[in-house]
C-alpha positions as CSV (number, residue, x, y, z in Angstrom):
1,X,74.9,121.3,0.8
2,X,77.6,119.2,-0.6
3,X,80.5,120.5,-2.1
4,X,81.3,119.5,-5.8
5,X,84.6,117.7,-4.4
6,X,82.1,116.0,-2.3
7,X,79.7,114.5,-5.2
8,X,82.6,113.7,-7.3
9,X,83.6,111.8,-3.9
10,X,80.7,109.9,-4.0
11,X,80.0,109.2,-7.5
12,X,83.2,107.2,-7.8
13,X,82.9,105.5,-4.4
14,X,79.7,104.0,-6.1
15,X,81.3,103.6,-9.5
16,X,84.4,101.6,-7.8
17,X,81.7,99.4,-5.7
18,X,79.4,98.2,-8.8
19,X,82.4,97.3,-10.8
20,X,83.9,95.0,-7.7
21,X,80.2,93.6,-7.6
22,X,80.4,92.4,-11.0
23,X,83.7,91.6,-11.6
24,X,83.1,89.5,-7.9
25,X,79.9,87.9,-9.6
26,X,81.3,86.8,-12.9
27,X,83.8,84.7,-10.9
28,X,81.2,82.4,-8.6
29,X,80.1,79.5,-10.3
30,X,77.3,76.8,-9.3
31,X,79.0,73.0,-9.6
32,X,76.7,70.0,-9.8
33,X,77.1,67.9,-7.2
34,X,79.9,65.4,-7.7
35,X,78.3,61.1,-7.3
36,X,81.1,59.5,-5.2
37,X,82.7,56.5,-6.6
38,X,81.8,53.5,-5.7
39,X,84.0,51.3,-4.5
40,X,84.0,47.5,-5.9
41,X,82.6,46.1,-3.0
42,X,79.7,48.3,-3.3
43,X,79.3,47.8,-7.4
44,X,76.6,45.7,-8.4
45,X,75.5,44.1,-11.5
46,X,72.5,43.9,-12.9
47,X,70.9,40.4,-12.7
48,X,70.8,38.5,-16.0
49,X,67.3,37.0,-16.5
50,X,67.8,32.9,-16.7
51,X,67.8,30.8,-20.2
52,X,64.6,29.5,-21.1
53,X,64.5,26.0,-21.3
54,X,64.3,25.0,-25.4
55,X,61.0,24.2,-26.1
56,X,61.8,21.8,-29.0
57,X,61.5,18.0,-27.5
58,X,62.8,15.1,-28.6
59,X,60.9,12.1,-28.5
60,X,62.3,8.4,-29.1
61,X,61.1,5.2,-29.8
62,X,63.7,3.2,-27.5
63,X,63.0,1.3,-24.6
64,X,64.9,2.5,-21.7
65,X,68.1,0.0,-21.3
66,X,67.2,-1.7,-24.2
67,X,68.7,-0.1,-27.1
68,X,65.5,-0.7,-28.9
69,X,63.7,1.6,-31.2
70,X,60.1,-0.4,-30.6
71,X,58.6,0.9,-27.6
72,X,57.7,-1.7,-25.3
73,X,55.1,-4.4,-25.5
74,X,55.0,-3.8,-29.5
75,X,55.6,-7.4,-31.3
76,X,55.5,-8.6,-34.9
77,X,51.9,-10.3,-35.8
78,X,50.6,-11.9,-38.8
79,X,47.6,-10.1,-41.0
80,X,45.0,-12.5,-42.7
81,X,46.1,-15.3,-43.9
82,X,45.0,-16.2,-47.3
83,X,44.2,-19.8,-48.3
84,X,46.5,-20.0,-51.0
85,X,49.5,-19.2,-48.3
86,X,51.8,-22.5,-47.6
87,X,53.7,-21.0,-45.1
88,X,54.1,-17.1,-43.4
89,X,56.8,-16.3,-46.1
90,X,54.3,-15.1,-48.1
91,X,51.8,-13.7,-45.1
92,X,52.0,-10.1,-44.2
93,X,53.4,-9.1,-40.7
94,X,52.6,-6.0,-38.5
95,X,53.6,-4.2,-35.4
96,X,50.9,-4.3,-32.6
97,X,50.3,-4.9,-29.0
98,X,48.7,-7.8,-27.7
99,X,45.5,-7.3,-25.4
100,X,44.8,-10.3,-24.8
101,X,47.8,-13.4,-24.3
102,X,47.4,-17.0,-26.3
103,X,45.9,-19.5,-23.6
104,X,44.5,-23.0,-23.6
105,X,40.9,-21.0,-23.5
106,X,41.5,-18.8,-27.0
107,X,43.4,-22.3,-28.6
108,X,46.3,-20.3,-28.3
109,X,45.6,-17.6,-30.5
110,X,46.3,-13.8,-28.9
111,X,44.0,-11.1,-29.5
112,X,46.3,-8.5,-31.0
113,X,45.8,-4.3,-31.6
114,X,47.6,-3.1,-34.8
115,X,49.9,0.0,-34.2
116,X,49.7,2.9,-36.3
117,X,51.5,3.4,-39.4
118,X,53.0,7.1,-39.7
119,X,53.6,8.6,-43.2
120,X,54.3,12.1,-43.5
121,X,54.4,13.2,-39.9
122,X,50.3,12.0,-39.8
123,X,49.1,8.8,-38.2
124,X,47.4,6.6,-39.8
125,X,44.5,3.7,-38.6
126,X,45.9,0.1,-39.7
127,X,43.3,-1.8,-41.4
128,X,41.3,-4.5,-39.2
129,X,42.8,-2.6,-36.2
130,X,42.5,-5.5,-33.9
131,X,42.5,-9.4,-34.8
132,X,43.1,-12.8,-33.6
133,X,46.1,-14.5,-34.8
134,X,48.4,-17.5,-33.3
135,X,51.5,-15.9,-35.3
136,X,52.6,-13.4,-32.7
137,X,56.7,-13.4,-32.4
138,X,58.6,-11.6,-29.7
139,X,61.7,-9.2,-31.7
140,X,64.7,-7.0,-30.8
141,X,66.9,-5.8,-33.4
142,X,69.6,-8.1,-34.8
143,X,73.6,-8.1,-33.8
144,X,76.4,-9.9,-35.7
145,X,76.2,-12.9,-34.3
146,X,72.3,-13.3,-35.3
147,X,73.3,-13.5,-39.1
148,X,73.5,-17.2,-39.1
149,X,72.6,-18.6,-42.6
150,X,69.4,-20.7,-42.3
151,X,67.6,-18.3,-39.6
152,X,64.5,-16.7,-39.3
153,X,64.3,-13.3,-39.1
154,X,62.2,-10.2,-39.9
155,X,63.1,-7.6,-42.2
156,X,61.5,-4.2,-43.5
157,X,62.7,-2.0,-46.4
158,X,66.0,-2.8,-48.7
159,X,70.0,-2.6,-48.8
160,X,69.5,0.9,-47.2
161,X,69.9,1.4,-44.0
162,X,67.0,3.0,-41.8
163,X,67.8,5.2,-39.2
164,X,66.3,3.6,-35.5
165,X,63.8,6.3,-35.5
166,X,62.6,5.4,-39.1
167,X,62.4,1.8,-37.8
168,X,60.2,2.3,-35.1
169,X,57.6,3.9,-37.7
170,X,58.2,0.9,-39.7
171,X,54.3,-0.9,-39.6
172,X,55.1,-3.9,-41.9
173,X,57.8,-6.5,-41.6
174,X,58.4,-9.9,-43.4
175,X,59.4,-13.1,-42.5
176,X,62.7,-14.0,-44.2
177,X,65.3,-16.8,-44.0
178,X,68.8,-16.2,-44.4
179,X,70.2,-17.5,-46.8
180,X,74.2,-15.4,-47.4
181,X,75.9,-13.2,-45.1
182,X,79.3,-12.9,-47.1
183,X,78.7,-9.3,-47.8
184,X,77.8,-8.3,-43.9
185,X,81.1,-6.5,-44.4
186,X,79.4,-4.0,-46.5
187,X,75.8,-4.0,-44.0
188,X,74.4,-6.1,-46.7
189,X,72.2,-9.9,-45.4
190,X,70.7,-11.9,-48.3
191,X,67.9,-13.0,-47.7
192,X,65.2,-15.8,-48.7
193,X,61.4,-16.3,-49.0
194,X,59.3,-19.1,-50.5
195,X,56.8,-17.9,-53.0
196,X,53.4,-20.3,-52.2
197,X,51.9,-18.3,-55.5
198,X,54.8,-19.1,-57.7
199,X,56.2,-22.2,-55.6
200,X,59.7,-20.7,-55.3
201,X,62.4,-19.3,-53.6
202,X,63.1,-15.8,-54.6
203,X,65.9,-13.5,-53.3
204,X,65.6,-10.2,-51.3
205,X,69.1,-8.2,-50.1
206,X,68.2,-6.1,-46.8
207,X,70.7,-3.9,-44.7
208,X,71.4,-5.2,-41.6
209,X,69.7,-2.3,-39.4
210,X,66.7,-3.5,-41.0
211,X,66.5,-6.9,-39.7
212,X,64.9,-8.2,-36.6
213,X,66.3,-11.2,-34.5
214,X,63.2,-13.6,-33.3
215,X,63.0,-14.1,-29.4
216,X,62.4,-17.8,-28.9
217,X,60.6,-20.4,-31.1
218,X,59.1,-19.1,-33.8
219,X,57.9,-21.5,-37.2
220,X,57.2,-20.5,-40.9
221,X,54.9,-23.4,-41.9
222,X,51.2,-22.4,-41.0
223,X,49.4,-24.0,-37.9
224,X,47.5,-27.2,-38.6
């Protein structure tokens, strides 16, 4: 049997050993793992996803290396002519194509398709959408030295200037004469017509964006 020394012995062996267990426990710790640096060699960025190209468009009217706003092939025609015309002052002129060239065969008159007139954003058919007509003139926008006073030209609109693209939705031109180009300083051609209804000149100002040059011979007295 053990002696009383001997438990006392014992129970404070064990009493010593718990509390170095727990005093032993409370200091251990668990550390996460520590993610190594990485070095700038080994760094690397996310990919940035490439621009979209911008889906808006732009569409013009210029012939490449021409500096015109007509796309090409488009000419100025004569409409109908009516019998109490003396001359084309007075005769309506159009854009169109031409689908079939003035020859000996068709006594030189072209077959010609009207173009289409835009208003508002929406096309539009011309009326009598293809004709036959000897008037067909060959056009490119006027430059300084085509405001000479006595030639022919065509001009759409009034003393305000249209923009090219503007121009090239611009269906009906007229034949004009000019007649005063002393305020081209301010952009500003006066113009002429001769009236067959009214048997007289009459007056009409046009900015000079507006007027078209004629390529070659061209004539305002009707064909005979």
């Amino acid at each position: 049997m053990m002696t009383k020394f001997e438990k006392l012995f014992m129970v404070l062996v064990i009493a010593f050993s718990t509390t170095s267990c727990s005093h032993v426990k409370g200091m251990i710790t668990v550390s996460a793992p520590v993610k190594p640096k990485e070095t700038p060699a080994q760094t690397k960025e996310t990919p940035k996803p490439a621009q979209e190209a911008s889906s808006q468009t732009t569409t013009t009217q210029v012939q490449p290396g021409s500096g015109d706003y007509f796309p090409a092939g488009v000419k100025i025609v004569a409409g109908n002519i009516l019998s109490f015309m003396g001359t084309l002052y007075t005769a309506k002129f159009y854009t169109a194509t031409v689908v079939t060239e003035p020859s000996a065969a068709t006594k030189g008159e072209g077959l010609v398709r009207m173009t289409w007139e835009v208003r508002e954003g929406k096309e539009l058919e011309m009326p009598n959408q293809e004709h036959w007509t000897p008037y067909i003139a060959d056009t490119r926008p006027a430059k300084e030295e085509d405001f000479v006073v006595g030639a022919l030209v065509f001009a759409t609109g009034d003393t305000h200037g249209r923009t090219p693209e503007k121009l090239a939705q611009s269906t009906e031109w007229g034949l004009r004469r000019i007649k005063d180009v002393s305020e081209l300083y301010k952009g500003i051609v006066i113009t002429e017509y001769f009236d067959s209804y009214w048997n007289q000149w009459k007056e009409w100002h046009y900015h000079k964006n507006n007027i078209r040059a004629i390529i070659g011979e061209f004539s305002a007295d009707l064909r005979k």
